[in-house]
Coordinates of C-alpha atoms and ligand atoms in Angstrom, one line a residue:
M9 CA 99.3 135.5 103.0
T10 CA 97.0 136.4 106.5
V11 CA 95.8 134.6 108.9
S12 CA 92.4 135.0 107.8
E13 CA 93.3 133.4 104.4
I14 CA 95.2 130.8 105.7
D15 CA 91.9 130.0 108.2
R16 CA 90.0 129.9 105.1
L17 CA 92.0 127.8 103.4
I18 CA 91.8 125.0 106.5
H19 CA 88.1 125.8 107.1
L20 CA 87.7 124.3 103.3
L21 CA 89.7 121.1 103.8
A22 CA 88.0 120.5 106.8
R23 CA 84.6 120.4 105.1
L24 CA 86.2 117.1 103.1
P25 CA 85.1 113.7 103.8
G26 CA 87.7 112.1 106.6
L27 CA 88.8 115.8 107.3
G28 CA 88.7 117.3 110.6
P29 CA 90.3 120.7 111.5
R30 CA 93.1 119.0 112.8
S31 CA 93.7 117.2 109.6
A32 CA 93.1 120.3 107.6
R33 CA 95.7 122.3 109.8
R34 CA 98.7 119.8 109.7
A35 CA 97.7 119.7 105.9
V36 CA 97.6 123.5 105.6
L37 CA 100.9 123.8 107.3
Q38 CA 102.4 120.7 104.9
M39 CA 101.3 122.6 101.5
L40 CA 102.8 125.6 103.1
K41 CA 106.2 124.4 103.5
K42 CA 106.2 122.8 100.1
R43 CA 105.0 125.6 98.2
D44 CA 106.7 124.7 95.0
T45 CA 106.8 121.0 94.9
L46 CA 103.1 120.4 96.3
M47 CA 101.2 123.8 97.0
L48 CA 101.4 125.3 93.6
P49 CA 100.9 122.0 91.8
L50 CA 97.9 120.6 93.9
A51 CA 96.2 124.7 93.2
T52 CA 96.9 123.3 89.1
A53 CA 95.8 120.1 89.4
L54 CA 92.3 121.5 91.7
Q55 CA 91.7 124.3 88.8
Q56 CA 92.5 121.4 85.3
T57 CA 90.1 118.9 87.1
A58 CA 87.2 121.0 88.1
Q59 CA 87.0 122.7 84.6
A60 CA 88.0 119.4 82.8
V61 CA 85.7 116.9 84.6
R62 CA 82.0 115.6 83.9
A63 CA 79.5 113.7 84.6
C64 CA 78.5 111.3 81.6
T65 CA 75.6 111.5 79.8
L66 CA 74.7 108.4 79.3
C67 CA 75.7 106.6 82.8
G68 CA 76.4 109.8 85.4
N69 CA 80.0 108.2 85.4
L70 CA 82.6 110.8 86.1
D71 CA 85.2 111.4 83.0
T72 CA 86.9 114.0 81.1
T73 CA 84.3 113.2 77.6
E74 CA 81.0 113.6 76.9
I75 CA 80.4 110.2 76.9
C76 CA 82.7 108.0 79.5
A77 CA 85.5 106.0 79.2
V78 CA 83.4 103.0 80.1
C79 CA 80.2 103.4 77.9
R80 CA 82.2 103.8 75.0
D81 CA 84.6 101.1 75.4
P82 CA 82.8 98.1 73.0
K83 CA 84.3 95.4 75.1
R84 CA 82.5 95.7 77.9
D85 CA 79.0 93.4 78.0
Q86 CA 76.4 95.9 77.2
S87 CA 73.5 93.5 78.6
V88 CA 73.7 94.2 82.0
L89 CA 73.5 97.0 83.9
C90 CA 74.6 97.4 86.9
V91 CA 72.8 100.5 89.3
V92 CA 74.9 102.1 91.5
E93 CA 74.4 105.0 94.3
D94 CA 77.5 107.0 94.0
V95 CA 80.2 107.3 91.4
A96 CA 82.9 105.8 94.8
D97 CA 80.5 102.6 94.7
L98 CA 81.2 102.1 90.5
W99 CA 84.8 102.5 91.4
A100 CA 84.4 99.8 94.2
I101 CA 82.9 97.5 91.4
E102 CA 85.5 98.6 88.9
R103 CA 88.9 98.1 91.4
S104 CA 86.7 94.3 91.9
G105 CA 86.8 93.4 88.5
A106 CA 84.7 91.2 88.8
F107 CA 82.3 93.3 86.6
K108 CA 82.4 93.9 83.3
G109 CA 79.3 95.3 81.9
R110 CA 78.1 99.0 81.9
Y111 CA 77.0 101.6 84.9
H112 CA 73.9 103.9 85.4
V113 CA 74.5 106.3 88.9
L114 CA 71.6 107.3 90.7
G115 CA 73.0 110.4 92.7
G116 CA 71.8 109.1 96.1
T117 CA 68.9 107.0 97.2
L118 CA 65.4 108.0 98.0
S119 CA 65.0 109.1 101.3
A120 CA 62.0 109.9 103.3
L121 CA 64.5 112.0 105.6
D122 CA 66.5 113.9 103.6
G123 CA 63.0 114.6 100.8
R124 CA 64.8 112.7 98.0
G125 CA 62.5 111.4 96.0
P126 CA 62.5 109.6 92.1
A127 CA 62.3 113.5 90.6
Q128 CA 66.0 113.9 92.5
L129 CA 67.8 111.0 91.3
N130 CA 68.7 109.8 87.9
I131 CA 66.0 107.8 87.8
A132 CA 63.9 108.6 84.4
A133 CA 67.3 108.5 82.4
L134 CA 67.6 105.1 83.6
L135 CA 64.1 104.2 82.6
D136 CA 65.0 105.6 79.3
R137 CA 67.8 103.4 79.1
L138 CA 66.3 100.7 79.8
R139 CA 62.8 101.3 77.4
P140 CA 62.9 99.0 74.3
G141 CA 63.9 100.0 70.8
D142 CA 61.8 100.4 67.5
D143 CA 62.5 96.7 67.3
G144 CA 60.7 95.9 71.0
T145 CA 64.0 94.5 72.2
S146 CA 66.2 96.5 75.1
A147 CA 70.0 95.9 74.0
V148 CA 69.7 95.5 78.3
H149 CA 69.2 91.9 79.6
E150 CA 69.6 92.1 83.2
V151 CA 69.9 95.1 85.6
I152 CA 71.7 94.6 88.8
L153 CA 70.5 96.8 91.4
A154 CA 74.2 97.0 93.1
L155 CA 72.8 99.7 96.0
S156 CA 74.4 99.5 100.2
A157 CA 72.0 97.2 102.6
T158 CA 70.5 100.3 104.4
V159 CA 67.0 101.0 104.6
D160 CA 67.4 103.9 102.0
G161 CA 69.3 101.7 99.3
Q162 CA 66.8 99.3 100.1
T163 CA 64.1 101.1 99.6
T164 CA 65.3 102.7 96.4
G165 CA 65.9 99.1 94.9
H166 CA 62.0 98.4 95.5
Y167 CA 61.5 101.6 93.9
I168 CA 63.0 100.2 91.0
A169 CA 62.4 97.1 90.5
E170 CA 59.0 97.8 91.3
R171 CA 59.3 100.0 87.9
L172 CA 60.6 97.6 86.2
A173 CA 58.3 94.6 87.3
D174 CA 56.1 94.7 83.3
S175 CA 59.7 95.3 81.5
G176 CA 61.0 92.0 81.1
L177 CA 64.1 92.1 82.3
A178 CA 65.8 90.2 84.8
V179 CA 66.4 92.6 87.9
T180 CA 68.5 91.1 90.1
R181 CA 70.4 92.6 93.5
L182 CA 73.6 92.0 95.4
A183 CA 73.7 88.9 97.1
H184 CA 73.7 88.9 101.0
G185 CA 77.3 89.1 102.5
V186 CA 76.6 93.1 101.8
P187 CA 76.6 93.7 105.4
V188 CA 73.3 95.7 107.0
G189 CA 73.5 99.4 107.1
G190 CA 77.1 98.5 104.9
E191 CA 77.8 101.1 102.1
L192 CA 79.2 99.8 98.9
D193 CA 82.1 101.6 98.9
Y194 CA 83.4 99.8 102.0
L195 CA 83.3 96.4 101.0
D196 CA 86.5 94.8 100.3
D197 CA 87.0 93.4 97.0
G198 CA 86.0 89.7 97.6
T199 CA 83.1 90.7 99.6
L200 CA 81.8 93.0 96.9
T201 CA 83.4 90.0 94.1
A202 CA 80.8 87.2 95.9
A203 CA 78.0 89.7 96.4
L204 CA 77.9 90.0 92.4
K205 CA 78.5 86.5 91.7
A206 CA 75.5 85.0 94.2
R207 CA 73.5 88.0 93.1
R208 CA 70.0 86.7 92.8
P209 CA 66.3 87.9 92.0
A210 CA 65.1 91.6 93.2
Ligands
ZN19 ZN1 79.2 106.4 81.2

């Protein structure tokens, strides 16, 4: 292994959230010291995960199957759909154990600054999912907008609520308790559970 290969690895690792160049250097050094017990198993795991994991075609969650485990679980309440920005938020809500319905992952928020419009998000698929079936009713009765209390998160919530205004669905959002500017993923389980329980009309 040449120095340039080490540098390349450090550079790649430093792009991960929470890791700067310094942490990346330490991580690489540690891996090189534990080549057989850490570095090679990690390389295999990275390759296998990259090949096996895909986005659920229904909700956008990540899993190794076309339809994710949450969507496949017959015990989950089909009448409530929780809309989140990112898979990290889905994981946060799952960790809290406060929600037993299903999800829809948008893949981000609307952002004028970053040039992200509705077409860049998983919104069309959401509206499709909520469209009434042949019998005129939708399996979903309530849509919870579990979005960050950031400007972009709230803009996204308003946009979706507006699109669903005539749908007859109950559209709710998380209660205060989500601090302004707060991202869902950073909330502790208790706060998230309280915000979900005390949700109100959007
Ligand atoms: Zn799914």
